[in-house]
Amino acid sequence: MTEPAPQKRAKKLFIKTYGCQMNVYDSDRMADVLAPIGYRVTGEPEEADMVILNTCHIREKAAEKVFSDLGRMRSLRAERAKKGAGGLVIAVAGCVAQAEGAEIMKRAPFVDIVLGPQTYHRLPELVAKAARTTNGRGILDTEFPPEPKFDYLPAPRGQGLTAFLSIQEGCDKFCTFCVVPYTRGAEYSRPAADILREARGLVADGVREITLLGQNVNAYHGATDSGATWSLARLVAALAEIPELARIRYLTSHPRDMDDGLMAAHRDVPQLMPYLHLPVQAGSDRILTAMNRGHNRDHYRRLVEKLRRHRADIALSSDFIVGFPGEKDADFAATMELVREVGYVQAYSFKYSARPGTPASGLREQVPEDVKDARLQELQAELTKQMRAFNASCIGRDLDVLLTGAGRYAGQLAGRTPYLQPVHVQADAGMIGTVARLRIVGAEPNSLTAAAIAA
Ligand code: SAH
Ligand code: SF4
Ligand code: F3S
């Protein structure tokens, strides 16, 4: 009898993701490209043979956090060496890597690989190269290669009932505060056929809800095999023909690209959920112009009106920046007024953070930190009030809930309403994966409770 060949130990990969949903998608894809060379994902950095920090450069705090986390990774590596557990490959990916690759190599020379968001399909090659490198220096790959990385990535597998699907990347809008056009590069739309194939695969794996992702997702203009160009509205219509796909969402939209076809899709396509993240950033025309947003307050208001004409119950969410250079009390008051007028169910608000290389960072009239703090508090208080009021208004209503998994307590399931609110309900686990019409009986600040479903 021959001895079985010794099993090669699967190597473990730990990925920490910062920033936006696009980074979440990218982290999963990096795990996919490393799987064929033996890496399996772990949630424990202590047991990893390789760590990837998938970073975000959007605000200073996010970017600085990477350097402190890198220090921690270095200590992990030292502990492993002490235990004789082998080396630890340390990689930095994402938007900080793209923007500050050389700086990372200088400030953290123990990093093995620095790679930008457009080159992660080359990861296996980079890992092999890093293993061969003997000069103790890391490898930097922050090119914007002419070939789109999507052509080189394995088809993602659906895990669970909801999935992200990147359809568009990059940005040509150059808002004066924002690093994204520099870190992600020019706008690129994936071909429609590739997206449909990926979506069908996800649905075959059990996914019932897909969120289409892009830095400017509604600027989508993808090529078809016949040489035509599809808008996001057209793509949504095609996705809606996939029988088992119950829900479609998209993120993040720009007001400038919100065309009539897409707004009408909210009326015409039942699978397209009545929830829209449509960042306005500020309510003052003077500030919107200084931000180079390419839309004013009135344009935004008209979009909201039109959307509500098509779909009366559409729930809106937005991003806001307070304390943009030159923002006066009257400008901030205009933001507050717009918020009260529109009414949001969800929102993300930030203090302006000056980012290197962006036009606004060089403007005089930077707003003092204490003024930014006070404005942020006032804005967040109003937004929280609106969110609570919306949740409370759902009590007594029957809402369709996609049941996505087990809840926190025994016998409880968790799900989401069309408006993206988390819902908890006592129900049998057999209901997971279905869309159930549930009576809402309770509202917390961030979630809803539905009446138990009888077994
Ligand atoms: N493409 C999206 C936004 C992507 S960045 C859009 O155009 O809406 C996500 C959010 O981060 C932005 O909407 C903005 O509110 C915030 N943000 C971007 N740069 C920032 C900065 N320099 N300071 C503070 N917040 C910023
Ligand atoms: Fe940044 Fe503006 Fe582009 Fe959004 S549209 S990613 S805020 S530059
Ligand atoms: Fe951050 Fe890059 Fe996303 S800067 S918000 S991770 S596109």
Short mmCIF file of C-alpha atoms and ligand atoms in Angstrom, two decimals:
data_model
loop_
_atom_site.label_atom_id
_atom_site.label_comp_id
_atom_site.label_asym_id
_atom_site.label_seq_id
_atom_site.Cartn_x
_atom_site.Cartn_y
_atom_site.Cartn_z
CA MET A 1 0.00 0.00 0.00
CA THR A 2 1.35 3.41 -0.85
CA GLU A 3 1.23 6.24 1.61
CA PRO A 4 -1.23 8.98 0.59
CA ALA A 5 0.60 12.08 -0.60
CA PRO A 6 0.89 14.58 2.27
CA GLN A 7 -1.92 17.13 2.00
CA LYS A 8 -0.54 20.53 1.24
CA ARG A 9 -1.86 22.85 3.95
CA ALA A 10 -4.27 25.40 2.52
CA LYS A 11 -2.82 28.86 3.01
CA LYS A 12 -5.00 31.34 4.80
CA LEU A 13 -5.90 34.78 3.60
CA PHE A 14 -7.22 37.62 5.75
CA ILE A 15 -8.69 40.66 3.99
CA LYS A 16 -9.64 43.84 5.77
CA THR A 17 -11.93 46.07 3.74
CA TYR A 18 -12.27 49.81 4.25
CA GLY A 19 -14.47 52.28 2.36
CA CYS A 20 -17.27 51.74 -0.09
CA GLN A 21 -19.22 48.76 -1.46
CA MET A 22 -16.98 48.70 -4.49
CA ASN A 23 -14.14 47.76 -2.18
CA VAL A 24 -16.30 45.02 -0.66
CA TYR A 25 -16.85 43.63 -4.15
CA ASP A 26 -13.14 43.95 -4.96
CA SER A 27 -12.12 42.13 -1.77
CA ASP A 28 -14.26 39.16 -2.77
CA ARG A 29 -12.73 39.17 -6.24
CA MET A 30 -9.21 39.23 -4.78
CA ALA A 31 -10.13 36.18 -2.71
CA ASP A 32 -11.40 34.56 -5.95
CA VAL A 33 -8.14 35.15 -7.86
CA LEU A 34 -6.04 33.82 -4.97
CA ALA A 35 -8.12 30.65 -4.48
CA PRO A 36 -6.49 28.75 -7.38
CA ILE A 37 -3.05 29.23 -5.81
CA GLY A 38 -4.25 27.75 -2.55
CA TYR A 39 -5.50 30.63 -0.42
CA ARG A 40 -8.65 30.21 1.67
CA VAL A 41 -10.25 33.17 3.41
CA THR A 42 -10.10 33.39 7.20
CA GLY A 43 -11.71 35.88 9.56
CA GLU A 44 -8.74 35.67 11.95
CA PRO A 45 -5.68 37.75 11.09
CA GLU A 46 -3.64 35.72 13.63
CA GLU A 47 -3.89 32.56 11.54
CA ALA A 48 -3.30 34.19 8.16
CA ASP A 49 -0.38 33.49 5.83
CA MET A 50 -1.28 36.56 3.85
CA VAL A 51 -3.12 39.75 4.73
CA ILE A 52 -4.55 42.29 2.35
CA LEU A 53 -5.62 45.72 3.52
CA ASN A 54 -8.09 46.95 0.90
CA THR A 55 -7.96 50.64 1.61
CA CYS A 56 -10.00 53.82 1.20
CA HIS A 57 -8.59 57.28 0.53
CA ILE A 58 -11.79 59.30 0.65
CA ARG A 59 -11.15 61.14 3.93
CA GLU A 60 -7.97 61.69 5.89
CA LYS A 61 -9.06 59.54 8.84
CA ALA A 62 -9.70 56.53 6.63
CA ALA A 63 -6.33 56.86 4.93
CA GLU A 64 -4.35 57.32 8.15
CA LYS A 65 -5.95 54.26 9.72
CA VAL A 66 -4.12 52.11 7.18
CA PHE A 67 -0.74 53.03 8.62
CA SER A 68 -1.71 52.08 12.17
CA ASP A 69 -3.20 48.80 10.93
CA LEU A 70 0.01 48.12 9.02
CA GLY A 71 1.94 48.45 12.28
CA ARG A 72 -0.31 45.78 13.74
CA MET A 73 0.33 43.47 10.77
CA ARG A 74 4.05 43.91 11.25
CA SER A 75 3.72 42.75 14.88
CA LEU A 76 1.68 39.76 13.72
CA ARG A 77 4.47 38.83 11.36
CA ALA A 78 7.02 39.03 14.18
CA GLU A 79 4.85 36.84 16.44
CA ARG A 80 4.49 34.24 13.69
CA ALA A 81 8.24 34.16 13.17
CA LYS A 82 8.76 33.67 16.91
CA LYS A 83 6.37 30.71 16.87
CA GLY A 84 8.09 29.30 13.80
CA ALA A 85 4.80 29.53 11.91
CA GLY A 86 6.37 30.86 8.69
CA GLY A 87 6.24 34.21 6.97
CA LEU A 88 3.34 36.57 6.51
CA VAL A 89 2.77 38.23 3.15
CA ILE A 90 1.49 41.78 3.66
CA ALA A 91 -0.30 43.51 0.79
CA VAL A 92 -1.95 46.92 0.54
CA ALA A 93 -4.63 47.27 -2.13
CA GLY A 94 -7.31 49.81 -2.97
CA CYS A 95 -7.41 53.57 -3.14
CA VAL A 96 -4.67 54.51 -0.64
CA ALA A 97 -2.37 52.11 -2.47
CA GLN A 98 -3.20 53.87 -5.73
CA ALA A 99 -2.82 57.39 -4.37
CA GLU A 100 0.09 56.89 -1.99
CA GLY A 101 1.86 53.76 -3.22
CA ALA A 102 5.34 55.25 -3.02
CA GLU A 103 4.60 56.77 0.38
CA ILE A 104 3.54 53.36 1.72
CA MET A 105 6.75 51.77 0.48
CA LYS A 106 8.68 54.51 2.27
CA ARG A 107 6.72 54.66 5.53
CA ALA A 108 6.14 50.91 5.75
CA PRO A 109 9.03 49.26 3.90
CA PHE A 110 8.07 45.86 5.34
CA VAL A 111 5.03 45.73 3.02
CA ASP A 112 5.47 43.08 0.31
CA ILE A 113 2.93 44.16 -2.30
CA VAL A 114 1.23 47.46 -3.08
CA LEU A 115 -1.41 47.22 -5.79
CA GLY A 116 -4.02 49.60 -7.13
CA PRO A 117 -7.72 48.86 -7.74
CA GLN A 118 -7.12 48.20 -11.44
CA THR A 119 -4.42 45.52 -11.14
CA TYR A 120 -5.69 42.96 -8.67
CA HIS A 121 -6.22 40.36 -11.38
CA ARG A 122 -2.40 40.20 -11.34
CA LEU A 123 -2.26 39.20 -7.68
CA PRO A 124 -1.09 35.59 -8.16
CA GLU A 125 1.77 36.87 -10.30
CA LEU A 126 2.63 39.52 -7.71
CA VAL A 127 2.57 36.98 -4.87
CA ALA A 128 4.97 34.74 -6.80
CA LYS A 129 7.20 37.69 -7.57
CA ALA A 130 7.23 38.77 -3.93
CA ALA A 131 8.26 35.26 -2.90
CA ARG A 132 11.21 35.40 -5.33
CA THR A 133 12.29 38.87 -4.29
CA THR A 134 15.35 38.77 -2.12
CA ASN A 135 16.22 42.43 -1.84
CA GLY A 136 13.74 42.94 0.98
CA ARG A 137 11.87 45.58 -0.98
CA GLY A 138 8.19 45.41 -1.81
CA ILE A 139 6.56 45.33 -5.24
CA LEU A 140 4.46 48.22 -6.47
CA ASP A 141 1.81 47.79 -9.17
CA THR A 142 -0.44 50.83 -9.47
CA GLU A 143 -0.69 50.97 -13.24
CA PHE A 144 -3.93 51.68 -15.05
CA PRO A 145 -3.56 48.79 -17.50
CA PRO A 146 -5.28 49.13 -20.89
CA GLU A 147 -6.99 45.75 -20.44
CA PRO A 148 -9.93 45.82 -18.01
CA LYS A 149 -9.30 43.58 -15.01
CA PHE A 150 -12.82 42.15 -15.31
CA ASP A 151 -11.68 40.17 -18.37
CA TYR A 152 -9.22 38.27 -16.18
CA LEU A 153 -11.29 37.54 -13.11
CA PRO A 154 -13.02 34.23 -12.43
CA ALA A 155 -16.83 34.33 -12.33
CA PRO A 156 -17.92 35.18 -8.78
CA ARG A 157 -19.96 32.63 -6.84
CA GLY A 158 -23.09 33.76 -5.06
CA GLN A 159 -22.85 33.44 -1.28
CA GLY A 160 -26.17 33.98 0.38
CA LEU A 161 -29.23 35.76 -0.94
CA THR A 162 -27.87 39.19 -1.78
CA ALA A 163 -24.89 40.13 -3.91
CA PHE A 164 -23.04 43.12 -5.26
CA LEU A 165 -22.21 43.27 -8.94
CA SER A 166 -19.79 45.93 -10.23
CA ILE A 167 -20.95 47.24 -13.59
CA GLN A 168 -19.13 50.55 -13.83
CA GLU A 169 -15.98 51.96 -12.35
CA GLY A 170 -14.11 55.21 -12.18
CA CYS A 171 -15.24 58.77 -12.48
CA ASP A 172 -14.75 61.66 -14.90
CA LYS A 173 -16.69 64.22 -12.88
CA PHE A 174 -13.91 65.69 -10.77
CA CYS A 175 -15.87 67.16 -7.90
CA THR A 176 -13.31 69.50 -6.38
CA PHE A 177 -13.24 67.69 -2.99
CA CYS A 178 -12.92 64.13 -4.23
CA VAL A 179 -10.03 61.71 -4.81
CA VAL A 180 -12.00 59.03 -6.66
CA PRO A 181 -11.21 60.20 -10.23
CA TYR A 182 -7.51 59.90 -9.33
CA THR A 183 -7.67 56.62 -7.43
CA ARG A 184 -10.07 54.73 -9.67
CA GLY A 185 -9.30 56.34 -13.01
CA ALA A 186 -11.58 57.17 -15.91
CA GLU A 187 -15.16 55.96 -16.20
CA TYR A 188 -15.46 52.46 -17.59
CA SER A 189 -18.62 50.42 -18.19
CA ARG A 190 -18.49 46.65 -18.43
CA PRO A 191 -20.07 45.04 -21.51
CA ALA A 192 -23.74 44.18 -20.96
CA ALA A 193 -23.31 40.51 -21.86
CA ASP A 194 -20.65 40.02 -19.17
CA ILE A 195 -22.93 41.57 -16.55
CA LEU A 196 -25.90 39.43 -17.58
CA ARG A 197 -23.74 36.31 -17.45
CA GLU A 198 -22.46 37.21 -13.98
CA ALA A 199 -25.99 37.98 -12.78
CA ARG A 200 -27.38 34.68 -14.09
CA GLY A 201 -24.54 32.82 -12.37
CA LEU A 202 -25.25 34.54 -9.07
CA VAL A 203 -28.96 33.76 -9.34
CA ALA A 204 -28.18 30.11 -10.16
CA ASP A 205 -26.18 30.04 -6.90
CA GLY A 206 -29.28 31.22 -4.99
CA VAL A 207 -28.93 35.00 -5.00
CA ARG A 208 -32.33 36.77 -5.02
CA GLU A 209 -31.25 40.40 -4.80
CA ILE A 210 -28.48 42.09 -6.79
CA THR A 211 -27.12 45.57 -6.13
CA LEU A 212 -25.42 46.97 -9.21
CA LEU A 213 -22.36 48.97 -8.23
CA GLY A 214 -20.45 51.86 -9.73
CA GLN A 215 -18.86 55.09 -8.58
CA ASN A 216 -21.34 56.67 -10.98
CA VAL A 217 -23.53 53.69 -11.61
CA ASN A 218 -26.17 55.61 -13.54
CA ALA A 219 -23.53 56.89 -15.98
CA TYR A 220 -23.42 53.26 -17.15
CA HIS A 221 -23.13 52.97 -20.93
CA GLY A 222 -22.13 49.42 -21.72
CA ALA A 223 -21.47 47.91 -25.12
CA THR A 224 -23.60 45.05 -26.38
CA ASP A 225 -22.53 42.30 -28.76
CA SER A 226 -24.50 43.93 -31.57
CA GLY A 227 -22.58 47.17 -31.21
CA ALA A 228 -25.33 49.08 -29.44
CA THR A 229 -24.84 50.91 -26.15
CA TRP A 230 -27.07 50.18 -23.20
CA SER A 231 -28.04 52.65 -20.51
CA LEU A 232 -28.59 51.56 -16.93
CA ALA A 233 -32.36 51.58 -17.54
CA ARG A 234 -31.92 49.16 -20.45
CA LEU A 235 -29.65 46.93 -18.41
CA VAL A 236 -32.14 46.86 -15.53
CA ALA A 237 -34.90 45.83 -17.96
CA ALA A 238 -32.74 42.93 -19.18
CA LEU A 239 -31.87 41.83 -15.64
CA ALA A 240 -35.56 41.90 -14.73
CA GLU A 241 -36.06 39.05 -17.22
CA ILE A 242 -34.05 36.67 -15.05
CA PRO A 243 -36.92 34.70 -13.47
CA GLU A 244 -35.55 34.03 -9.98
CA LEU A 245 -34.10 37.50 -9.45
CA ALA A 246 -36.56 39.13 -7.05
CA ARG A 247 -34.88 42.46 -6.42
CA ILE A 248 -32.60 44.89 -8.22
CA ARG A 249 -30.88 47.93 -6.68
CA TYR A 250 -28.11 50.26 -7.85
CA LEU A 251 -25.52 52.42 -6.12
CA THR A 252 -24.19 55.21 -6.27
CA SER A 253 -26.07 57.53 -8.56
CA HIS A 254 -25.13 61.02 -9.60
CA PRO A 255 -27.93 63.58 -10.04
CA ARG A 256 -26.48 64.60 -13.42
CA ASP A 257 -26.95 61.10 -14.84
CA MET A 258 -30.47 60.48 -13.55
CA ASP A 259 -32.20 60.23 -16.93
CA ASP A 260 -35.90 59.91 -17.70
CA GLY A 261 -35.58 56.26 -18.72
CA LEU A 262 -34.11 55.30 -15.37
CA MET A 263 -36.71 57.26 -13.43
CA ALA A 264 -39.46 55.61 -15.45
CA ALA A 265 -37.92 52.20 -14.68
CA HIS A 266 -38.85 52.82 -11.04
CA ARG A 267 -42.47 52.89 -12.22
CA ASP A 268 -42.27 50.12 -14.82
CA VAL A 269 -39.96 47.44 -13.38
CA PRO A 270 -41.42 45.85 -10.24
CA GLN A 271 -38.09 44.23 -9.34
CA LEU A 272 -36.40 47.63 -9.18
CA MET A 273 -36.70 48.58 -5.52
CA PRO A 274 -38.22 51.92 -4.50
CA TYR A 275 -35.07 53.10 -2.76
CA LEU A 276 -32.49 55.43 -4.22
CA HIS A 277 -29.19 56.73 -2.92
CA LEU A 278 -28.89 60.06 -4.70
CA PRO A 279 -26.16 62.15 -3.08
CA VAL A 280 -26.68 65.91 -3.18
CA GLN A 281 -23.71 66.87 -0.92
CA ALA A 282 -25.00 70.40 -0.19
CA GLY A 283 -28.06 72.58 -0.58
CA SER A 284 -26.47 75.90 -1.51
CA ASP A 285 -25.98 76.69 -5.19
CA ARG A 286 -22.84 78.66 -4.43
CA ILE A 287 -21.28 75.65 -2.73
CA LEU A 288 -22.55 73.18 -5.35
CA THR A 289 -20.82 75.30 -8.00
CA ALA A 290 -17.59 75.45 -5.98
CA MET A 291 -17.81 71.66 -5.63
CA ASN A 292 -18.13 71.34 -9.42
CA ARG A 293 -21.13 69.08 -8.94
CA GLY A 294 -22.66 70.08 -12.27
CA HIS A 295 -26.15 70.40 -10.79
CA ASN A 296 -27.86 72.97 -8.65
CA ARG A 297 -30.42 72.73 -5.92
CA ASP A 298 -33.37 73.21 -8.21
CA HIS A 299 -32.25 70.49 -10.60
CA TYR A 300 -32.05 68.09 -7.68
CA ARG A 301 -35.48 69.11 -6.41
CA ARG A 302 -37.01 68.55 -9.83
CA LEU A 303 -35.46 65.07 -9.99
CA VAL A 304 -36.98 64.18 -6.65
CA GLU A 305 -40.38 65.46 -7.75
CA LYS A 306 -40.25 63.47 -10.96
CA LEU A 307 -39.13 60.30 -9.20
CA ARG A 308 -42.03 60.65 -6.79
CA ARG A 309 -44.46 61.16 -9.65
CA HIS A 310 -43.29 57.84 -11.11
CA ARG A 311 -43.12 56.03 -7.81
CA ALA A 312 -44.85 57.82 -4.95
CA ASP A 313 -43.26 55.71 -2.22
CA ILE A 314 -39.64 55.99 -3.39
CA ALA A 315 -37.37 56.33 -0.37
CA LEU A 316 -34.35 58.60 -0.72
CA SER A 317 -30.93 58.55 0.79
CA SER A 318 -28.00 60.92 0.30
CA ASP A 319 -24.44 61.87 1.20
CA PHE A 320 -23.68 65.31 2.64
CA ILE A 321 -20.50 67.24 3.20
CA VAL A 322 -20.51 70.04 5.76
CA GLY A 323 -17.79 72.66 6.04
CA PHE A 324 -16.69 72.72 2.42
CA PRO A 325 -14.25 75.67 2.03
CA GLY A 326 -16.16 78.94 2.01
CA GLU A 327 -19.38 77.43 3.42
CA LYS A 328 -21.14 80.22 5.36
CA ASP A 329 -23.99 79.91 7.85
CA ALA A 330 -26.43 80.83 5.08
CA ASP A 331 -25.07 78.05 2.84
CA PHE A 332 -25.42 75.51 5.60
CA ALA A 333 -28.94 76.78 6.28
CA ALA A 334 -29.73 76.04 2.63
CA THR A 335 -28.58 72.44 3.13
CA MET A 336 -30.83 72.10 6.18
CA GLU A 337 -33.72 73.55 4.24
CA LEU A 338 -33.24 71.11 1.37
CA VAL A 339 -33.06 68.19 3.80
CA ARG A 340 -36.35 69.24 5.41
CA GLU A 341 -37.97 69.70 2.04
CA VAL A 342 -36.85 66.40 0.46
CA GLY A 343 -37.07 64.11 3.49
CA TYR A 344 -34.59 61.23 3.67
CA VAL A 345 -34.91 57.75 5.10
CA GLN A 346 -31.19 57.24 5.39
CA ALA A 347 -28.10 59.43 4.96
CA TYR A 348 -24.35 59.64 5.37
CA SER A 349 -22.88 62.96 6.40
CA PHE A 350 -19.26 63.96 6.70
CA LYS A 351 -17.09 66.87 7.67
CA TYR A 352 -15.15 68.12 4.71
CA SER A 353 -11.67 66.61 4.72
CA ALA A 354 -8.99 68.28 2.58
CA ARG A 355 -7.46 65.65 0.31
CA PRO A 356 -4.03 66.01 -1.27
CA GLY A 357 -4.09 66.88 -4.96
CA THR A 358 -7.76 67.90 -5.08
CA PRO A 359 -8.59 71.49 -6.11
CA ALA A 360 -10.64 72.29 -2.98
CA SER A 361 -7.76 71.45 -0.64
CA GLY A 362 -5.92 74.53 -1.89
CA LEU A 363 -8.84 76.92 -1.37
CA ARG A 364 -8.53 79.65 1.20
CA GLU A 365 -11.42 80.00 3.63
CA GLN A 366 -11.16 76.50 5.07
CA VAL A 367 -13.90 76.17 7.68
CA PRO A 368 -12.72 75.81 11.31
CA GLU A 369 -13.10 72.37 12.85
CA ASP A 370 -15.49 73.49 15.61
CA VAL A 371 -17.83 75.04 13.04
CA LYS A 372 -17.78 71.80 11.03
CA ASP A 373 -18.52 69.85 14.21
CA ALA A 374 -21.52 72.01 15.10
CA ARG A 375 -22.94 71.81 11.57
CA LEU A 376 -22.48 68.06 11.40
CA GLN A 377 -24.31 67.62 14.68
CA GLU A 378 -27.21 69.78 13.59
CA LEU A 379 -27.50 67.99 10.26
CA GLN A 380 -27.24 64.53 11.76
CA ALA A 381 -29.88 65.34 14.37
CA GLU A 382 -32.32 66.26 11.61
CA LEU A 383 -31.44 63.22 9.49
CA THR A 384 -31.82 60.88 12.46
CA LYS A 385 -35.19 62.42 13.23
CA GLN A 386 -36.30 61.79 9.65
CA MET A 387 -35.10 58.20 9.69
CA ARG A 388 -36.91 57.48 12.97
CA ALA A 389 -40.07 59.11 11.71
CA PHE A 390 -39.95 56.99 8.57
CA ASN A 391 -39.44 53.78 10.55
CA ALA A 392 -42.28 54.70 12.89
CA SER A 393 -44.56 55.42 9.92
CA CYS A 394 -44.13 51.81 8.81
CA ILE A 395 -45.88 50.42 11.89
CA GLY A 396 -49.18 48.90 10.86
CA ARG A 397 -48.19 48.60 7.21
CA ASP A 398 -47.72 45.34 5.30
CA LEU A 399 -44.32 45.29 3.61
CA ASP A 400 -42.59 42.77 1.38
CA VAL A 401 -39.57 41.44 3.23
CA LEU A 402 -36.81 39.40 1.63
CA LEU A 403 -35.85 36.99 4.39
CA THR A 404 -32.09 36.68 4.16
CA GLY A 405 -31.03 34.57 7.13
CA ALA A 406 -31.15 33.81 10.83
CA GLY A 407 -31.81 36.67 13.22
CA ARG A 408 -29.99 37.38 16.45
CA TYR A 409 -32.28 35.27 18.64
CA ALA A 410 -33.49 31.68 18.41
CA GLY A 411 -36.46 31.24 16.08
CA GLN A 412 -35.90 34.66 14.60
CA LEU A 413 -35.19 35.54 10.97
CA ALA A 414 -33.72 38.74 9.52
CA GLY A 415 -34.68 40.42 6.29
CA ARG A 416 -34.99 43.70 4.43
CA THR A 417 -37.93 45.80 3.30
CA PRO A 418 -38.02 47.33 -0.19
CA TYR A 419 -36.72 50.49 1.52
CA LEU A 420 -33.69 48.60 2.84
CA GLN A 421 -34.75 48.67 6.50
CA PRO A 422 -33.63 45.60 8.45
CA VAL A 423 -36.58 43.55 9.76
CA HIS A 424 -36.69 40.93 12.52
CA VAL A 425 -39.44 38.36 12.66
CA GLN A 426 -40.23 35.09 14.45
CA ALA A 427 -40.49 32.60 11.62
CA ASP A 428 -39.41 29.17 10.50
CA ALA A 429 -35.95 28.89 8.93
CA GLY A 430 -37.64 27.31 5.90
CA MET A 431 -38.79 30.81 4.94
CA ILE A 432 -35.24 32.00 4.28
CA GLY A 433 -34.89 33.03 0.67
CA THR A 434 -38.53 33.99 0.20
CA VAL A 435 -40.15 37.38 -0.04
CA ALA A 436 -42.93 37.47 2.55
CA ARG A 437 -45.57 40.12 3.01
CA LEU A 438 -45.30 41.00 6.69
CA ARG A 439 -47.23 43.25 9.05
CA ILE A 440 -44.83 45.68 10.72
CA VAL A 441 -45.54 45.93 14.44
CA GLY A 442 -42.53 47.70 15.90
CA ALA A 443 -39.86 50.25 14.99
CA GLU A 444 -36.43 50.76 16.49
CA PRO A 445 -34.18 53.63 15.41
CA ASN A 446 -32.44 51.37 12.87
CA SER A 447 -34.76 48.43 12.30
CA LEU A 448 -38.31 47.12 12.25
CA THR A 449 -40.09 44.19 13.86
CA ALA A 450 -42.77 42.23 12.03
CA ALA A 451 -45.57 40.10 13.43
CA ALA A 452 -44.55 36.46 13.83
CA ILE A 453 -45.29 34.15 10.90
CA ALA A 454 -47.26 31.15 12.06
CA ALA A 455 -45.49 27.87 11.21
N1 SAH B 1 -19.70 58.97 -6.55
C1 SAH B 1 -20.41 59.29 -5.42
C2 SAH B 1 -19.59 59.47 -4.16
C3 SAH B 1 -18.42 58.63 -3.85
S1 SAH B 1 -17.52 59.10 -2.42
C4 SAH B 1 -21.17 60.59 -5.67
O1 SAH B 1 -20.83 61.34 -6.55
O2 SAH B 1 -22.06 60.88 -4.94
C5 SAH B 1 -18.70 58.88 -1.12
C6 SAH B 1 -19.00 60.12 -0.34
O3 SAH B 1 -17.88 60.54 0.40
C7 SAH B 1 -19.35 61.33 -1.19
O4 SAH B 1 -20.66 61.30 -1.62
C8 SAH B 1 -19.06 62.47 -0.25
O5 SAH B 1 -20.19 62.81 0.50
C9 SAH B 1 -17.99 61.92 0.65
N2 SAH B 1 -16.69 62.55 0.38
C10 SAH B 1 -15.96 62.49 -0.74
N3 SAH B 1 -14.85 63.25 -0.63
C11 SAH B 1 -14.89 63.82 0.59
C12 SAH B 1 -14.03 64.70 1.30
N4 SAH B 1 -12.93 65.19 0.75
N5 SAH B 1 -14.40 65.08 2.56
C13 SAH B 1 -15.53 64.61 3.12
N6 SAH B 1 -16.37 63.76 2.51
C14 SAH B 1 -16.06 63.37 1.26
FE1 SF4 B 2 -16.20 61.81 -6.39
FE2 SF4 B 2 -17.82 63.52 -7.58
FE3 SF4 B 2 -16.93 61.39 -8.90
FE4 SF4 B 2 -18.69 61.09 -6.92
S1 SF4 B 2 -19.03 62.16 -8.87
S2 SF4 B 2 -16.86 59.89 -7.27
S3 SF4 B 2 -18.08 62.68 -5.50
S4 SF4 B 2 -15.70 63.09 -8.19
FE1 F3S B 3 -12.86 54.93 -0.70
FE2 F3S B 3 -11.90 54.30 -3.03
FE3 F3S B 3 -14.39 53.67 -2.40
S1 F3S B 3 -11.50 56.15 -1.93
S2 F3S B 3 -14.97 55.31 -1.04
S3 F3S B 3 -12.58 52.89 -1.46
S4 F3S B 3 -13.65 54.31 -4.38
#
